[in-house]
Coordinates of C-alpha atoms (C1' of nucleotides) in Angstrom, one line a residue:
Chain A
M1 CA 115.8 97.0 84.3
K2 CA 118.9 99.2 84.0
Y3 CA 120.4 98.1 87.3
S4 CA 120.2 95.0 89.2
I5 CA 121.5 93.4 92.3
D6 CA 125.0 91.6 93.0
H7 CA 124.2 88.6 94.4
K8 CA 127.9 88.0 95.3
S9 CA 128.6 91.2 96.3
P10 CA 129.5 91.4 100.4
I11 CA 126.9 94.3 100.4
P12 CA 123.9 93.2 102.1
L13 CA 121.1 92.5 99.3
H14 CA 118.6 94.4 101.9
V15 CA 121.1 97.6 101.4
Q16 CA 121.5 97.1 97.9
A17 CA 118.1 96.9 97.3
E18 CA 117.2 100.2 98.9
A19 CA 119.9 102.1 97.1
L20 CA 118.9 100.6 94.0
L21 CA 115.2 101.8 94.9
R22 CA 116.6 105.1 95.8
K23 CA 118.7 105.1 92.4
L24 CA 115.3 104.6 90.6
I25 CA 113.1 107.0 92.0
E26 CA 115.7 109.5 91.7
A27 CA 116.5 109.0 87.9
E28 CA 112.7 109.4 88.1
E29 CA 112.2 106.0 86.3
Y30 CA 109.9 105.5 89.0
Q31 CA 108.1 108.6 88.8
N32 CA 106.6 110.9 91.8
G33 CA 103.3 109.7 92.3
K34 CA 103.5 106.9 90.1
T35 CA 103.3 103.3 91.7
I36 CA 106.4 100.7 91.6
P37 CA 106.1 97.6 91.0
N38 CA 104.2 95.2 93.2
E39 CA 106.4 93.8 95.8
V40 CA 106.2 90.1 94.7
E41 CA 106.6 90.8 90.8
L42 CA 109.4 93.1 92.1
A43 CA 111.3 90.6 94.2
K44 CA 111.3 88.2 91.3
Q45 CA 112.7 90.8 88.7
L46 CA 115.3 91.5 91.7
A47 CA 116.0 87.7 91.9
I48 CA 115.5 88.5 96.3
S49 CA 113.2 87.2 98.6
R50 CA 109.6 89.5 98.9
T51 CA 111.3 89.9 102.6
T52 CA 114.4 91.0 101.9
L53 CA 113.0 93.5 99.6
R54 CA 110.2 95.0 101.9
Q55 CA 113.0 95.1 104.7
A56 CA 114.4 97.4 101.6
I57 CA 110.7 99.5 100.7
N58 CA 110.2 99.6 104.9
K59 CA 112.9 102.0 105.0
L60 CA 111.9 104.2 102.4
V61 CA 108.5 104.4 103.9
F62 CA 110.0 105.1 106.6
E63 CA 111.7 107.8 105.8
G64 CA 108.6 109.1 103.9
L65 CA 110.1 108.9 100.1
L66 CA 107.4 105.8 99.3
V67 CA 103.7 105.8 100.1
R68 CA 102.4 102.0 101.1
K69 CA 98.3 101.4 100.1
K70 CA 97.3 98.4 100.2
R71 CA 95.6 96.9 97.5
F72 CA 96.8 100.0 95.2
G73 CA 100.4 99.7 95.8
T74 CA 103.6 101.6 96.7
K75 CA 104.3 104.8 95.1
V76 CA 106.7 107.7 95.2
A77 CA 105.4 110.2 97.9
N78 CA 104.1 113.4 96.0
G79 CA 106.1 116.4 96.2
A80 CA 109.1 114.2 97.8
V81 CA 110.8 112.9 94.9
S82 CA 114.4 111.9 95.8
S83 CA 116.4 113.3 98.3
R84 CA 117.2 116.1 96.7
S85 CA 114.4 117.9 97.4
N86 CA 115.3 119.1 101.1
N87 CA 118.9 120.2 100.6
W88 CA 119.3 124.1 99.6
L89 CA 118.9 124.5 96.4
S90 CA 114.9 123.1 97.1
F91 CA 115.3 125.0 99.6
S92 CA 116.2 128.2 97.6
Q93 CA 113.6 127.6 94.9
E94 CA 110.5 127.6 97.6
M95 CA 111.9 131.1 98.7
K96 CA 111.6 131.7 95.2
L97 CA 107.9 130.9 94.9
R98 CA 107.3 132.7 97.6
G99 CA 108.9 136.0 96.4
I100 CA 112.2 136.2 97.7
T101 CA 115.0 135.9 95.7
I102 CA 118.4 134.6 97.5
K103 CA 121.7 135.0 95.8
N104 CA 125.6 135.1 96.5
F105 CA 125.5 131.6 98.8
E106 CA 128.3 130.0 99.7
L107 CA 129.0 126.4 101.0
H108 CA 132.4 124.8 101.9
V109 CA 132.7 121.5 103.0
T110 CA 136.1 119.8 103.8
W111 CA 137.7 117.5 105.8
V112 CA 139.6 118.5 108.6
Y113 CA 141.3 117.3 111.7
P114 CA 139.6 118.4 114.8
D115 CA 141.0 120.6 117.6
E116 CA 141.3 119.1 121.1
T117 CA 137.6 120.5 121.8
L118 CA 136.3 118.9 119.3
A119 CA 137.5 115.3 119.2
N120 CA 136.2 115.3 122.8
F121 CA 132.8 115.7 121.9
F122 CA 133.3 113.3 119.0
E123 CA 135.1 111.1 121.3
I124 CA 137.9 110.5 118.9
K125 CA 141.1 111.0 118.3
T126 CA 142.5 114.2 116.6
D127 CA 144.4 112.7 114.3
R128 CA 140.8 111.2 112.4
K129 CA 139.3 113.9 110.1
I130 CA 136.0 115.0 110.7
L131 CA 133.4 116.8 107.9
K132 CA 133.4 120.5 108.2
M133 CA 130.5 122.1 106.7
E134 CA 130.3 126.0 106.3
R135 CA 127.5 127.6 104.9
V136 CA 126.7 131.2 104.4
R137 CA 123.6 132.9 102.8
G138 CA 123.1 135.8 101.6
K139 CA 120.7 138.1 99.7
T140 CA 122.1 141.0 97.8
H141 CA 125.8 140.7 98.5
E142 CA 125.2 140.6 102.6
P143 CA 125.9 137.4 103.8
F144 CA 123.4 137.0 106.8
V145 CA 123.8 133.8 108.1
Y146 CA 126.6 131.9 108.8
F147 CA 126.8 128.1 109.8
V148 CA 129.6 126.3 110.7
S149 CA 128.7 122.3 111.7
Y150 CA 131.1 119.6 111.8
F151 CA 129.9 115.5 111.2
H152 CA 130.6 112.6 113.6
P153 CA 132.9 110.4 110.9
R154 CA 130.0 107.7 111.7
V155 CA 127.1 109.9 110.5
G156 CA 127.3 110.0 107.2
L157 CA 125.5 113.5 106.4
T158 CA 121.8 114.2 107.5
G159 CA 119.7 114.1 104.8
D160 CA 120.9 117.2 102.2
E161 CA 124.0 115.2 101.1
D162 CA 123.6 116.8 97.5
F163 CA 125.6 120.2 98.2
K164 CA 128.5 118.9 96.7
R165 CA 129.0 116.1 94.1
P166 CA 132.2 114.6 95.0
L167 CA 131.4 114.4 98.3
Y168 CA 128.2 112.8 97.9
E169 CA 129.6 110.2 95.5
I170 CA 131.9 109.0 98.3
L171 CA 129.3 108.7 101.0
E172 CA 127.0 106.7 98.4
N173 CA 129.5 103.8 97.9
D174 CA 129.1 103.4 102.0
Y175 CA 125.1 102.5 102.3
S176 CA 125.7 101.5 105.9
T177 CA 125.7 105.5 106.7
I178 CA 122.7 106.2 105.2
A179 CA 120.1 105.5 107.5
T180 CA 120.8 108.6 108.9
L181 CA 118.2 111.5 110.4
S182 CA 118.2 114.9 112.2
K183 CA 116.3 116.2 114.3
E184 CA 116.2 119.7 115.5
E185 CA 115.3 122.0 117.9
I186 CA 115.4 125.8 117.6
T187 CA 113.8 128.5 119.9
A188 CA 114.4 131.6 120.4
I189 CA 115.1 132.8 124.0
A190 CA 116.9 136.5 125.6
A191 CA 120.2 135.9 127.1
D192 CA 120.6 135.4 130.5
E193 CA 123.7 136.4 132.7
F194 CA 125.6 133.2 131.6
I195 CA 125.3 133.1 127.8
A196 CA 125.7 136.5 127.6
N197 CA 128.8 136.3 129.6
K198 CA 129.7 133.9 127.0
L199 CA 129.1 135.6 123.7
K200 CA 130.2 138.7 125.3
M201 CA 126.7 140.5 124.5
E202 CA 124.2 142.1 126.7
I203 CA 121.8 140.3 129.0
G204 CA 118.6 140.2 127.1
S205 CA 120.2 140.3 123.3
P206 CA 117.7 137.6 121.2
V207 CA 119.6 134.3 121.1
L208 CA 118.6 131.3 119.1
F209 CA 119.1 128.4 121.1
R210 CA 119.5 125.0 118.6
K211 CA 119.4 121.7 120.2
R212 CA 120.3 118.9 117.1
L213 CA 119.6 115.6 117.3
V214 CA 121.8 113.5 114.8
F215 CA 121.4 109.9 114.7
D216 CA 122.2 106.5 113.0
Q217 CA 121.4 103.6 113.5
A218 CA 124.8 103.1 115.7
E219 CA 124.2 105.9 118.4
R220 CA 122.8 109.4 118.8
Q221 CA 124.8 112.6 118.9
I222 CA 123.2 115.8 120.6
E223 CA 124.5 119.1 119.3
Y224 CA 123.8 122.2 121.1
N225 CA 124.4 126.1 118.9
L226 CA 124.3 129.1 120.0
G227 CA 123.0 131.7 117.5
Y228 CA 123.1 135.4 117.7
Y229 CA 123.5 138.5 115.5
K230 CA 127.4 140.0 115.3
G231 CA 126.8 143.5 113.4
D232 CA 124.2 142.5 110.5
S233 CA 125.6 138.8 110.1
F234 CA 124.3 136.2 111.8
V235 CA 126.9 133.9 114.0
Y236 CA 126.2 130.3 114.5
T237 CA 128.5 128.8 117.1
V238 CA 129.1 124.8 117.7
E239 CA 128.4 124.6 121.4
S240 CA 128.0 121.4 122.2
S241 CA 127.9 118.4 124.2
R242 CA 127.6 114.9 123.9
Chain B
M1 CA 107.4 90.2 133.1
K2 CA 104.6 92.9 134.5
Y3 CA 103.2 93.3 130.9
S4 CA 102.2 90.5 128.4
I5 CA 101.0 90.1 125.0
D6 CA 97.6 89.5 123.6
H7 CA 97.4 86.9 120.9
K8 CA 94.0 87.3 120.8
S9 CA 94.1 90.9 120.2
P10 CA 93.8 92.6 117.0
I11 CA 96.3 94.6 117.7
P12 CA 99.6 93.6 115.6
L13 CA 101.9 91.4 117.9
H14 CA 105.1 93.7 116.9
V15 CA 102.7 97.0 117.6
Q16 CA 101.9 95.4 120.5
A17 CA 105.6 94.2 121.3
E18 CA 106.9 98.0 120.7
A19 CA 104.5 99.5 122.6
L20 CA 105.2 97.5 125.1
L21 CA 109.5 97.9 124.9
R22 CA 108.2 101.6 125.2
K23 CA 106.5 101.1 128.7
L24 CA 109.3 99.2 130.1
I25 CA 112.0 101.6 129.2
E26 CA 110.0 104.9 130.1
A27 CA 109.6 103.1 133.5
E28 CA 112.7 102.4 133.5
E29 CA 112.6 98.6 134.3
Y30 CA 115.3 98.4 131.3
Q31 CA 117.6 101.3 132.1
N32 CA 119.8 103.9 131.0
G33 CA 122.7 102.0 129.5
K34 CA 121.8 98.2 130.0
T35 CA 121.2 95.6 127.7
I36 CA 117.8 94.2 127.5
P37 CA 117.5 90.3 127.2
N38 CA 118.6 88.6 124.3
E39 CA 116.1 88.5 121.2
V40 CA 116.0 85.0 121.1
E41 CA 115.2 85.3 125.0
L42 CA 112.9 88.1 124.8
A43 CA 111.4 86.3 121.7
K44 CA 110.6 83.2 124.2
Q45 CA 109.2 85.3 127.0
L46 CA 106.8 87.1 124.9
A47 CA 105.6 84.3 123.1
I48 CA 106.5 85.7 119.7
S49 CA 108.8 84.7 116.8
R50 CA 112.5 86.7 117.0
T51 CA 111.4 87.9 113.3
T52 CA 108.3 89.7 114.9
L53 CA 110.0 91.5 118.0
R54 CA 113.0 92.2 115.4
Q55 CA 110.6 94.5 113.5
A56 CA 109.6 96.1 117.2
I57 CA 113.2 96.7 118.0
N58 CA 114.0 97.7 114.8
K59 CA 111.4 100.8 115.2
L60 CA 112.7 101.7 118.3
V61 CA 116.7 101.7 117.1
F62 CA 115.3 103.9 114.4
E63 CA 113.8 106.2 116.6
G64 CA 117.0 106.4 118.1
L65 CA 115.7 104.7 122.2
L66 CA 117.4 101.8 121.6
V67 CA 121.4 101.0 120.0
R68 CA 121.9 97.5 119.0
K69 CA 125.6 95.7 119.1
K70 CA 127.0 92.7 117.5
R71 CA 127.9 90.0 120.3
F72 CA 126.8 92.6 123.0
G73 CA 123.4 93.2 122.6
T74 CA 120.6 95.6 122.9
K75 CA 121.0 98.3 125.1
V76 CA 118.8 101.7 126.0
A77 CA 120.4 104.7 124.5
N78 CA 122.5 106.7 126.6
G79 CA 120.8 109.8 127.8
A80 CA 118.3 109.0 125.8
V81 CA 115.9 106.9 127.7
S82 CA 112.4 107.2 126.9
S83 CA 110.3 109.6 125.3
R84 CA 110.1 111.9 127.5
S85 CA 114.3 113.0 127.0
N86 CA 113.1 115.5 124.4
N87 CA 110.1 116.9 125.5
W88 CA 109.8 120.3 127.0
L89 CA 110.6 119.0 130.9
S90 CA 114.2 117.7 129.6
F91 CA 114.7 120.8 127.8
S92 CA 114.2 123.3 130.6
Q93 CA 116.1 120.8 132.6
E94 CA 118.6 121.0 130.1
M95 CA 118.6 125.1 130.4
K96 CA 119.1 124.9 133.7
L97 CA 122.1 122.9 133.4
R98 CA 123.6 125.5 131.3
G99 CA 122.8 128.1 133.8
I100 CA 119.8 129.1 132.8
T101 CA 116.5 129.1 134.6
I102 CA 113.2 129.3 132.9
K103 CA 110.4 130.1 134.9
N104 CA 106.3 130.2 134.1
F105 CA 105.6 128.5 131.1
E106 CA 102.4 127.7 129.7
L107 CA 101.4 124.9 127.8
H108 CA 98.1 124.7 126.0
V109 CA 96.8 121.7 124.1
T110 CA 93.3 121.6 122.5
W111 CA 91.5 119.9 119.7
V112 CA 89.4 122.8 117.6
Y113 CA 88.0 122.5 114.1
P114 CA 89.9 124.1 111.7
D115 CA 88.9 127.4 109.7
E116 CA 88.8 127.5 106.4
T117 CA 92.2 127.9 105.5
L118 CA 93.8 125.6 107.6
A119 CA 91.7 123.3 106.6
N120 CA 92.5 123.7 103.1
F121 CA 96.3 123.7 104.5
F122 CA 95.7 120.2 105.7
E123 CA 93.0 118.9 103.0
I124 CA 90.2 118.2 105.5
K125 CA 87.1 119.1 106.1
T126 CA 86.2 121.5 108.6
D127 CA 84.0 119.9 111.2
R128 CA 86.8 117.5 110.9
K129 CA 89.1 118.8 115.0
I130 CA 92.7 119.5 114.6
L131 CA 94.9 119.5 117.5
K132 CA 96.1 122.4 118.7
M133 CA 99.4 123.3 121.0
E134 CA 100.2 126.7 121.9
R135 CA 103.0 127.3 124.1
V136 CA 104.8 130.1 125.8
R137 CA 107.9 130.1 127.3
G138 CA 109.1 132.2 129.7
K139 CA 111.4 134.4 131.8
T140 CA 110.6 135.5 134.8
H141 CA 106.9 136.6 134.4
E142 CA 107.8 137.8 130.8
P143 CA 106.9 135.5 128.5
F144 CA 109.2 135.9 125.6
V145 CA 108.3 132.5 123.2
Y146 CA 104.9 131.6 122.0
F147 CA 104.3 129.0 119.6
V148 CA 101.4 127.6 117.9
S149 CA 101.2 124.9 115.8
Y150 CA 98.5 122.6 114.3
F151 CA 98.8 118.9 113.7
H152 CA 97.2 116.7 111.0
P153 CA 95.0 114.7 112.4
R154 CA 96.5 111.8 110.6
V155 CA 99.9 113.2 112.5
G156 CA 100.1 111.5 116.5
L157 CA 102.0 114.3 117.1
T158 CA 105.6 114.6 116.7
G159 CA 108.3 113.1 119.8
D160 CA 107.0 115.5 122.5
E161 CA 104.0 113.8 123.0
D162 CA 104.9 113.9 127.2
F163 CA 103.4 117.6 127.3
K164 CA 100.1 116.4 129.0
R165 CA 99.2 113.1 130.5
P166 CA 95.6 112.7 129.0
L167 CA 96.3 113.1 125.8
Y168 CA 99.4 111.2 125.6
E169 CA 97.4 108.2 127.3
I170 CA 95.2 109.2 123.9
L171 CA 97.2 108.7 122.0
E172 CA 99.3 105.6 123.2
N173 CA 96.0 103.3 122.5
D174 CA 96.5 103.8 118.6
Y175 CA 99.6 102.9 118.1
S176 CA 99.1 103.1 114.5
T177 CA 100.5 107.0 114.5
I178 CA 103.4 106.3 116.3
A179 CA 105.8 106.1 114.6
T180 CA 106.6 109.6 113.4
L181 CA 109.3 111.7 113.0
S182 CA 110.3 115.7 112.3
K183 CA 112.4 117.6 110.7
E184 CA 113.5 121.1 111.4
E185 CA 115.0 124.1 109.3
I186 CA 115.3 127.0 110.6
T187 CA 116.7 129.7 109.5
A188 CA 117.2 133.6 110.2
I189 CA 116.9 135.3 107.8
A190 CA 115.9 139.6 107.0
A191 CA 112.6 140.2 105.8
D192 CA 112.3 141.4 102.2
E193 CA 109.8 143.4 100.7
F194 CA 106.9 140.3 100.7
I195 CA 107.6 138.8 104.2
A196 CA 107.8 142.6 105.7
N197 CA 104.6 143.3 103.9
K198 CA 102.6 140.0 105.1
L199 CA 103.9 140.4 108.6
K200 CA 103.7 144.6 108.6
M201 CA 107.2 145.2 109.6
E202 CA 110.2 147.1 108.5
I203 CA 112.4 145.6 105.4
G204 CA 115.4 144.0 107.2
S205 CA 114.1 143.0 109.9
P206 CA 115.1 139.6 111.5
V207 CA 113.1 137.0 110.8
L208 CA 112.8 133.3 111.5
F209 CA 112.4 130.9 108.7
R210 CA 111.3 127.8 109.9
K211 CA 110.2 124.6 107.7
R212 CA 109.5 121.5 109.2
L213 CA 108.9 118.3 108.0
V214 CA 106.6 115.8 109.8
F215 CA 106.0 112.6 108.3
D216 CA 104.2 109.3 109.2
Q217 CA 104.5 106.3 107.8
A218 CA 100.8 107.6 105.7
E219 CA 102.3 111.1 104.1
R220 CA 104.6 113.5 104.9
Q221 CA 103.5 117.0 105.6
I222 CA 105.9 120.7 105.3
E223 CA 104.5 123.4 107.3
Y224 CA 106.4 126.6 107.2
N225 CA 106.1 129.2 109.8
L226 CA 107.6 132.4 110.0
G227 CA 108.6 133.9 113.1
Y228 CA 109.4 137.6 114.4
Y229 CA 109.5 139.3 117.3
K230 CA 106.4 141.9 118.3
G231 CA 107.2 144.1 121.0
D232 CA 109.0 141.5 124.1
S233 CA 107.5 138.9 122.4
F234 CA 108.2 136.7 119.8
V235 CA 105.3 135.4 117.4
Y236 CA 105.2 132.5 115.6
T237 CA 103.0 131.8 112.6
V238 CA 101.7 128.5 111.1
E239 CA 102.0 130.1 107.5
S240 CA 101.7 127.8 104.8
S241 CA 101.6 125.4 102.2
R242 CA 101.5 121.4 101.5
Chain C
dA1 C1' 69.5 100.2 86.9
dC2 C1' 71.3 99.6 91.0
dA3 C1' 72.7 97.9 95.3
dA4 C1' 74.6 94.0 97.1
dA5 C1' 77.8 90.0 97.5
dT6 C1' 82.2 88.1 95.3
dA7 C1' 86.6 87.8 93.3
dA8 C1' 90.9 89.8 92.8
dT9 C1' 95.0 91.6 93.7
dA10 C1' 98.2 94.5 96.2
dT11 C1' 100.3 95.1 100.9
dG12 C1' 100.0 93.8 106.2
dT13 C1' 101.3 90.1 109.5
dA14 C1' 103.7 86.6 111.5
dC15 C1' 106.0 81.9 111.8
dA16 C1' 110.2 78.9 111.5
dT17 C1' 114.2 78.1 109.8
dA18 C1' 119.3 78.8 108.6
dC19 C1' 123.7 80.5 108.4
dA20 C1' 127.2 84.8 108.1
dT21 C1' 129.3 88.4 110.6
dT22 C1' 131.0 90.0 114.4
dA23 C1' 133.7 91.1 118.9
dC24 C1' 135.0 89.4 123.2
dG25 C1' 137.1 86.1 126.4
dA26 C1' 139.9 81.6 126.8
dT27 C1' 143.3 79.3 125.4
dA28 C1' 147.2 77.9 123.1
dA29 C1' 151.3 78.1 120.9
dA30 C1' 155.9 81.3 119.8
Chain D
dT1 C1' 154.6 87.9 128.1
dT2 C1' 153.1 88.5 124.0
dT3 C1' 150.9 86.7 119.6
dA4 C1' 147.9 83.9 117.3
dT5 C1' 143.8 80.8 117.2
dC6 C1' 139.6 79.5 118.3
dG7 C1' 135.0 79.0 120.5
dT8 C1' 131.0 81.7 121.7
dA9 C1' 127.2 84.7 122.2
dA10 C1' 124.9 87.8 120.4
dT11 C1' 123.0 90.4 116.2
dG12 C1' 122.6 90.4 111.2
dT13 C1' 120.7 88.5 106.7
dA14 C1' 117.9 86.0 104.1
dT15 C1' 114.4 82.4 102.7
dG16 C1' 109.8 80.5 101.9
dT17 C1' 106.0 79.6 103.5
dA18 C1' 100.7 80.8 104.5
dC19 C1' 96.8 83.3 106.0
dA20 C1' 95.2 87.9 106.7
dT21 C1' 93.1 92.4 105.5
dA22 C1' 91.7 96.1 102.4
dT23 C1' 90.5 97.9 98.2
dT24 C1' 88.8 98.2 93.9
dA25 C1' 86.8 95.9 90.0
dT26 C1' 83.3 92.3 88.4
dT27 C1' 79.8 89.7 88.8
dT28 C1' 75.2 88.7 90.7
dG29 C1' 70.8 89.7 92.1
dT30 C1' 66.3 92.1 92.5

DNA sequence: ACAAATAATATGTACATACATTACGATAAA
DNA sequence: TTTATCGTAATGTATGTACATATTATTTGT
């Protein structure tokens, strides 16, 4: 066992255990589809109680990373290895499999000071930095999707943390922010007067309405987005309320 | 206390407790923003141990329905009251707030036998019924969005279970299917040769690509969708793989 | 040889218990 | 009046223990 648990650390044991399991899965120490050691055994190895270990495993099961099966054991979910499988890279790989080639994408992540509006939205002060993420996805030199997302400081990103190493590592050390889930709902609607006016487009133009729920252990936030075509690029505005 | 827990029932106590809390929140017995009784007290009331009660609360916290705060207590998440808040009804209400009126929507839910393709996709036999959900959203008599979704029998719907009472009630009694989360990712892309061919449309036409992760405690499933405009209606096809 | 009973082994459920941590409020000291 | 300190009430963390349940593997009976 390469890694182990530090009983003197202020970080809760179950959180450490969760992180450790994540690492082992990601490093494919525990491989795709294979079972991990049984709870009693593993608890003994890590020198923690089975109850505590289960707390850690539960989270990963809930996330879909691990799958429990009685008598058989707990295995790494098939095709779901590591948190990487939901990120941009795997996305483009999947697209490739479908015969779609995607080139020239850009990703820009920065910490910025929010303007008045955003600060209000997040209910923080303007001197507290938030994470800004811009994504441009393109195909043969023509970018056609542009995302801008801002994240509340409390929300430690949302599952595709893998986009940029250094940042990922920063977050990796603060496991209190890890249990984050997001849920999205997107609808294609026709712009009515209100929206058409707001976006300076004609009534009836197709608009994407995106509702995004981000929730960590602490609180839930809702983000609204309106997306529309502008020329030959697709613009995604962070609209929103809470 | 109107409801209580049946210690003789084969249904696990923590599952019963979870269901009970859900009911109380939904019935607004425990109101939006208000704290629920403290854990020690509530455990005593329900005649279960605090540990067991916490197991139930944990799930709801993870879902975002409840919010814990030390010293203060556990409150019903603000603006998130009951599972209803994420469903179609609340959606249209929100739209109304934004000045958009949505009328004439239809919702059709049936249990159907899957065809060969779908059965393959879900890895079930063709004699096992699956849930089919059709949604039409319209505005002033013109439907502009059409959804078709199929759900794996194991997945007990995904959070907007509230669309039709009888069915919701069926599921309500099988709490093993309740801990379901879904995660969606939608991208607007320009159709390339592959897609254009598949959907019989011109290269470059705007297409929605939807990737949907549904995972319950047992397993994770991925659903891919391609959406496109056909005349003045929007068609959403269930594509995909697992 | 094959079916039925049984054992073994993993997770699942449940409890009692203890102490840690956090944050607010009240009280005391400067 | 302001600042420290301390008490308290909630959740947070952690363990030990016990028995239930489901599933596979083995043994037993015909």
